[in-house]
Amino acid sequence: MRNEYLANLATKFSAVASVTAAILTLMLPSNADAFPVFAQQAYQSPREATGRIVCANCHLATKPTEIEVPQGVLPDTVFEAKVEIPYD
């Protein structure tokens, strides 16, 4: 009976640990591993102090962009801005 209790307790503990690990993985920000190696060597963070992505300094800076925003917005309203960067 004691062994069953310990086995049940271990199962519950591992389930709680798995859920906690999953939540922490989703909630905590991670480093941007996807930004290029040369950018990782040149910049400590993938974002500048202004929040701009450092990739905008090279290949994204030369891309044509299209933005759609409403002509007028009333106070206390939510509006949508659509930005498009075409693929090569």
Short mmCIF file of N, CA and C in Angstrom, two decimals:
data_model
loop_
_atom_site.label_atom_id
_atom_site.label_comp_id
_atom_site.label_asym_id
_atom_site.label_seq_id
_atom_site.Cartn_x
_atom_site.Cartn_y
_atom_site.Cartn_z
N MET A 1 0.82 -1.19 0.00
CA MET A 1 0.00 0.00 0.00
C MET A 1 0.87 1.26 0.00
N ARG A 2 1.97 1.20 0.74
CA ARG A 2 2.87 2.34 0.78
C ARG A 2 3.53 2.56 -0.59
N ASN A 3 3.87 1.50 -1.28
CA ASN A 3 4.49 1.62 -2.60
C ASN A 3 3.52 2.22 -3.61
N GLU A 4 2.24 1.86 -3.51
CA GLU A 4 1.23 2.43 -4.41
C GLU A 4 1.07 3.92 -4.14
N TYR A 5 1.10 4.30 -2.87
CA TYR A 5 0.99 5.71 -2.50
C TYR A 5 2.17 6.50 -3.07
N LEU A 6 3.38 5.97 -2.93
CA LEU A 6 4.56 6.65 -3.44
C LEU A 6 4.55 6.73 -4.97
N ALA A 7 4.09 5.66 -5.61
CA ALA A 7 4.01 5.66 -7.07
C ALA A 7 2.99 6.69 -7.55
N ASN A 8 1.85 6.77 -6.87
CA ASN A 8 0.81 7.74 -7.21
C ASN A 8 1.32 9.16 -6.98
N LEU A 9 2.04 9.37 -5.88
CA LEU A 9 2.59 10.67 -5.57
C LEU A 9 3.63 11.09 -6.62
N ALA A 10 4.47 10.16 -7.05
CA ALA A 10 5.47 10.45 -8.06
C ALA A 10 4.82 10.79 -9.40
N THR A 11 3.74 10.09 -9.74
CA THR A 11 3.02 10.36 -10.98
C THR A 11 2.41 11.76 -10.96
N LYS A 12 1.80 12.12 -9.83
CA LYS A 12 1.21 13.46 -9.71
C LYS A 12 2.28 14.54 -9.77
N PHE A 13 3.42 14.29 -9.11
CA PHE A 13 4.50 15.26 -9.11
C PHE A 13 5.04 15.47 -10.52
N SER A 14 5.22 14.40 -11.27
CA SER A 14 5.74 14.55 -12.63
C SER A 14 4.74 15.27 -13.53
N ALA A 15 3.44 15.04 -13.31
CA ALA A 15 2.43 15.74 -14.11
C ALA A 15 2.44 17.23 -13.81
N VAL A 16 2.54 17.58 -12.52
CA VAL A 16 2.59 18.99 -12.13
C VAL A 16 3.86 19.64 -12.66
N ALA A 17 4.98 18.94 -12.59
CA ALA A 17 6.23 19.48 -13.10
C ALA A 17 6.16 19.69 -14.61
N SER A 18 5.53 18.79 -15.34
CA SER A 18 5.41 18.93 -16.79
C SER A 18 4.56 20.14 -17.16
N VAL A 19 3.44 20.30 -16.46
CA VAL A 19 2.55 21.44 -16.73
C VAL A 19 3.26 22.75 -16.39
N THR A 20 3.98 22.78 -15.27
CA THR A 20 4.70 23.98 -14.87
C THR A 20 5.77 24.32 -15.91
N ALA A 21 6.50 23.33 -16.37
CA ALA A 21 7.53 23.57 -17.38
C ALA A 21 6.92 24.10 -18.68
N ALA A 22 5.78 23.54 -19.07
CA ALA A 22 5.11 23.99 -20.30
C ALA A 22 4.65 25.44 -20.16
N ILE A 23 4.10 25.79 -19.02
CA ILE A 23 3.62 27.16 -18.80
C ILE A 23 4.79 28.13 -18.80
N LEU A 24 5.88 27.77 -18.12
CA LEU A 24 7.04 28.66 -18.08
C LEU A 24 7.66 28.83 -19.46
N THR A 25 7.67 27.78 -20.25
CA THR A 25 8.21 27.87 -21.60
C THR A 25 7.40 28.83 -22.45
N LEU A 26 6.08 28.80 -22.30
CA LEU A 26 5.23 29.67 -23.09
C LEU A 26 5.21 31.10 -22.58
N MET A 27 5.37 31.29 -21.28
CA MET A 27 5.24 32.61 -20.69
C MET A 27 6.54 33.42 -20.72
N LEU A 28 7.67 32.77 -20.59
CA LEU A 28 8.93 33.49 -20.54
C LEU A 28 9.44 33.77 -21.95
N PRO A 29 9.90 34.98 -22.19
CA PRO A 29 10.43 35.28 -23.52
C PRO A 29 11.74 34.54 -23.75
N SER A 30 11.99 34.22 -24.99
CA SER A 30 13.22 33.52 -25.32
C SER A 30 14.06 34.39 -26.25
N ASN A 31 15.30 34.04 -26.40
CA ASN A 31 16.18 34.75 -27.33
C ASN A 31 15.73 34.49 -28.75
N ALA A 32 16.01 35.41 -29.62
CA ALA A 32 15.67 35.23 -31.02
C ALA A 32 16.78 34.41 -31.67
N ASP A 33 16.58 33.12 -31.76
CA ASP A 33 17.58 32.25 -32.35
C ASP A 33 17.54 32.28 -33.88
N ALA A 34 16.48 32.84 -34.43
CA ALA A 34 16.30 32.78 -35.87
C ALA A 34 16.96 33.92 -36.61
N PHE A 35 17.40 34.95 -35.91
CA PHE A 35 17.97 36.03 -36.68
C PHE A 35 19.40 35.70 -37.05
N PRO A 36 19.88 36.16 -38.21
CA PRO A 36 21.10 35.66 -38.85
C PRO A 36 22.35 35.73 -37.96
N VAL A 37 23.29 34.86 -38.27
CA VAL A 37 24.52 34.77 -37.49
C VAL A 37 25.29 36.09 -37.53
N PHE A 38 25.38 36.70 -38.70
CA PHE A 38 26.12 37.97 -38.78
C PHE A 38 25.44 39.06 -37.96
N ALA A 39 24.12 39.02 -37.87
CA ALA A 39 23.41 39.98 -37.03
C ALA A 39 23.61 39.65 -35.55
N GLN A 40 23.70 38.36 -35.22
CA GLN A 40 23.95 37.98 -33.83
C GLN A 40 25.33 38.45 -33.40
N GLN A 41 26.28 38.45 -34.31
CA GLN A 41 27.63 38.90 -33.97
C GLN A 41 27.71 40.42 -33.87
N ALA A 42 26.91 41.11 -34.64
CA ALA A 42 26.96 42.57 -34.65
C ALA A 42 26.08 43.21 -33.58
N TYR A 43 25.02 42.51 -33.17
CA TYR A 43 24.06 43.08 -32.22
C TYR A 43 23.86 42.13 -31.05
N GLN A 44 23.72 42.69 -29.85
CA GLN A 44 23.45 41.85 -28.68
C GLN A 44 21.99 41.41 -28.64
N SER A 45 21.12 42.23 -29.17
CA SER A 45 19.68 41.96 -29.15
C SER A 45 19.14 42.11 -30.57
N PRO A 46 18.09 41.34 -30.92
CA PRO A 46 17.53 41.48 -32.26
C PRO A 46 16.74 42.78 -32.44
N ARG A 47 16.57 43.55 -31.38
CA ARG A 47 15.85 44.82 -31.47
C ARG A 47 16.74 45.97 -31.01
N GLU A 48 16.57 47.10 -31.66
CA GLU A 48 17.27 48.31 -31.25
C GLU A 48 16.56 48.92 -30.05
N ALA A 49 17.09 49.98 -29.49
CA ALA A 49 16.47 50.64 -28.34
C ALA A 49 15.10 51.19 -28.69
N THR A 50 14.88 51.51 -29.95
CA THR A 50 13.59 52.05 -30.39
C THR A 50 12.55 50.95 -30.61
N GLY A 51 12.98 49.68 -30.56
CA GLY A 51 12.07 48.58 -30.81
C GLY A 51 12.13 48.08 -32.23
N ARG A 52 12.88 48.76 -33.07
CA ARG A 52 13.00 48.36 -34.47
C ARG A 52 13.85 47.11 -34.59
N ILE A 53 13.46 46.18 -35.44
CA ILE A 53 14.20 44.95 -35.64
C ILE A 53 15.48 45.28 -36.41
N VAL A 54 16.60 44.72 -35.96
CA VAL A 54 17.89 45.05 -36.58
C VAL A 54 17.95 44.59 -38.03
N CYS A 55 17.17 43.62 -38.43
CA CYS A 55 17.17 43.17 -39.82
C CYS A 55 16.66 44.27 -40.75
N ALA A 56 15.99 45.26 -40.19
CA ALA A 56 15.53 46.38 -41.00
C ALA A 56 16.69 47.22 -41.51
N ASN A 57 17.87 47.05 -40.90
CA ASN A 57 19.05 47.79 -41.34
C ASN A 57 19.61 47.24 -42.64
N CYS A 58 19.30 45.99 -42.98
CA CYS A 58 19.90 45.42 -44.18
C CYS A 58 18.82 45.05 -45.19
N HIS A 59 18.41 43.79 -45.24
CA HIS A 59 17.56 43.35 -46.35
C HIS A 59 16.12 43.84 -46.25
N LEU A 60 15.58 44.08 -45.06
CA LEU A 60 14.20 44.58 -44.98
C LEU A 60 14.10 46.06 -45.32
N ALA A 61 15.20 46.79 -45.19
CA ALA A 61 15.17 48.22 -45.47
C ALA A 61 14.95 48.51 -46.95
N THR A 62 15.32 47.59 -47.81
CA THR A 62 15.20 47.82 -49.24
C THR A 62 13.90 47.29 -49.83
N LYS A 63 13.07 46.62 -49.03
CA LYS A 63 11.83 46.04 -49.53
C LYS A 63 10.74 47.11 -49.64
N PRO A 64 9.95 47.04 -50.70
CA PRO A 64 8.80 47.95 -50.77
C PRO A 64 7.73 47.49 -49.78
N THR A 65 7.11 48.43 -49.12
CA THR A 65 6.06 48.08 -48.16
C THR A 65 4.77 48.77 -48.55
N GLU A 66 3.67 48.13 -48.18
CA GLU A 66 2.36 48.70 -48.41
C GLU A 66 1.65 48.73 -47.07
N ILE A 67 1.02 49.86 -46.75
CA ILE A 67 0.31 49.98 -45.49
C ILE A 67 -1.08 50.54 -45.78
N GLU A 68 -2.06 49.94 -45.12
CA GLU A 68 -3.45 50.39 -45.24
C GLU A 68 -3.93 50.80 -43.86
N VAL A 69 -4.30 52.06 -43.73
CA VAL A 69 -4.84 52.58 -42.48
C VAL A 69 -6.07 53.41 -42.79
N PRO A 70 -6.97 53.55 -41.85
CA PRO A 70 -8.15 54.37 -42.11
C PRO A 70 -7.78 55.86 -42.25
N GLN A 71 -8.54 56.59 -43.02
CA GLN A 71 -8.27 58.01 -43.22
C GLN A 71 -8.57 58.83 -41.97
N GLY A 72 -9.56 58.40 -41.21
CA GLY A 72 -9.92 59.11 -39.99
C GLY A 72 -10.32 58.12 -38.91
N VAL A 73 -9.98 58.43 -37.67
CA VAL A 73 -10.30 57.55 -36.55
C VAL A 73 -10.95 58.38 -35.45
N LEU A 74 -12.07 57.90 -34.95
CA LEU A 74 -12.75 58.58 -33.85
C LEU A 74 -12.09 58.21 -32.53
N PRO A 75 -12.21 59.07 -31.53
CA PRO A 75 -11.64 58.73 -30.22
C PRO A 75 -12.29 57.47 -29.64
N ASP A 76 -11.52 56.73 -28.86
CA ASP A 76 -11.98 55.51 -28.19
C ASP A 76 -12.50 54.46 -29.16
N THR A 77 -11.90 54.36 -30.33
CA THR A 77 -12.26 53.31 -31.27
C THR A 77 -11.03 52.47 -31.59
N VAL A 78 -11.27 51.25 -31.94
CA VAL A 78 -10.20 50.34 -32.33
C VAL A 78 -10.16 50.28 -33.85
N PHE A 79 -8.98 50.42 -34.40
CA PHE A 79 -8.86 50.33 -35.85
C PHE A 79 -7.73 49.36 -36.19
N GLU A 80 -7.68 48.98 -37.44
CA GLU A 80 -6.70 47.99 -37.89
C GLU A 80 -5.80 48.62 -38.94
N ALA A 81 -4.51 48.41 -38.77
CA ALA A 81 -3.52 48.84 -39.76
C ALA A 81 -2.93 47.58 -40.37
N LYS A 82 -2.89 47.51 -41.68
CA LYS A 82 -2.39 46.34 -42.38
C LYS A 82 -1.11 46.71 -43.11
N VAL A 83 -0.01 46.02 -42.75
CA VAL A 83 1.28 46.26 -43.38
C VAL A 83 1.66 45.02 -44.17
N GLU A 84 2.04 45.20 -45.42
CA GLU A 84 2.43 44.08 -46.26
C GLU A 84 3.85 44.29 -46.78
N ILE A 85 4.67 43.23 -46.64
CA ILE A 85 6.00 43.21 -47.23
C ILE A 85 6.00 42.02 -48.19
N PRO A 86 6.06 42.28 -49.49
CA PRO A 86 5.97 41.17 -50.45
C PRO A 86 7.16 40.22 -50.35
N TYR A 87 6.90 38.97 -50.60
CA TYR A 87 7.96 37.95 -50.62
C TYR A 87 8.71 38.02 -51.93
N ASP A 88 9.95 37.56 -51.91
CA ASP A 88 10.74 37.50 -53.14
C ASP A 88 10.36 36.28 -53.94
#
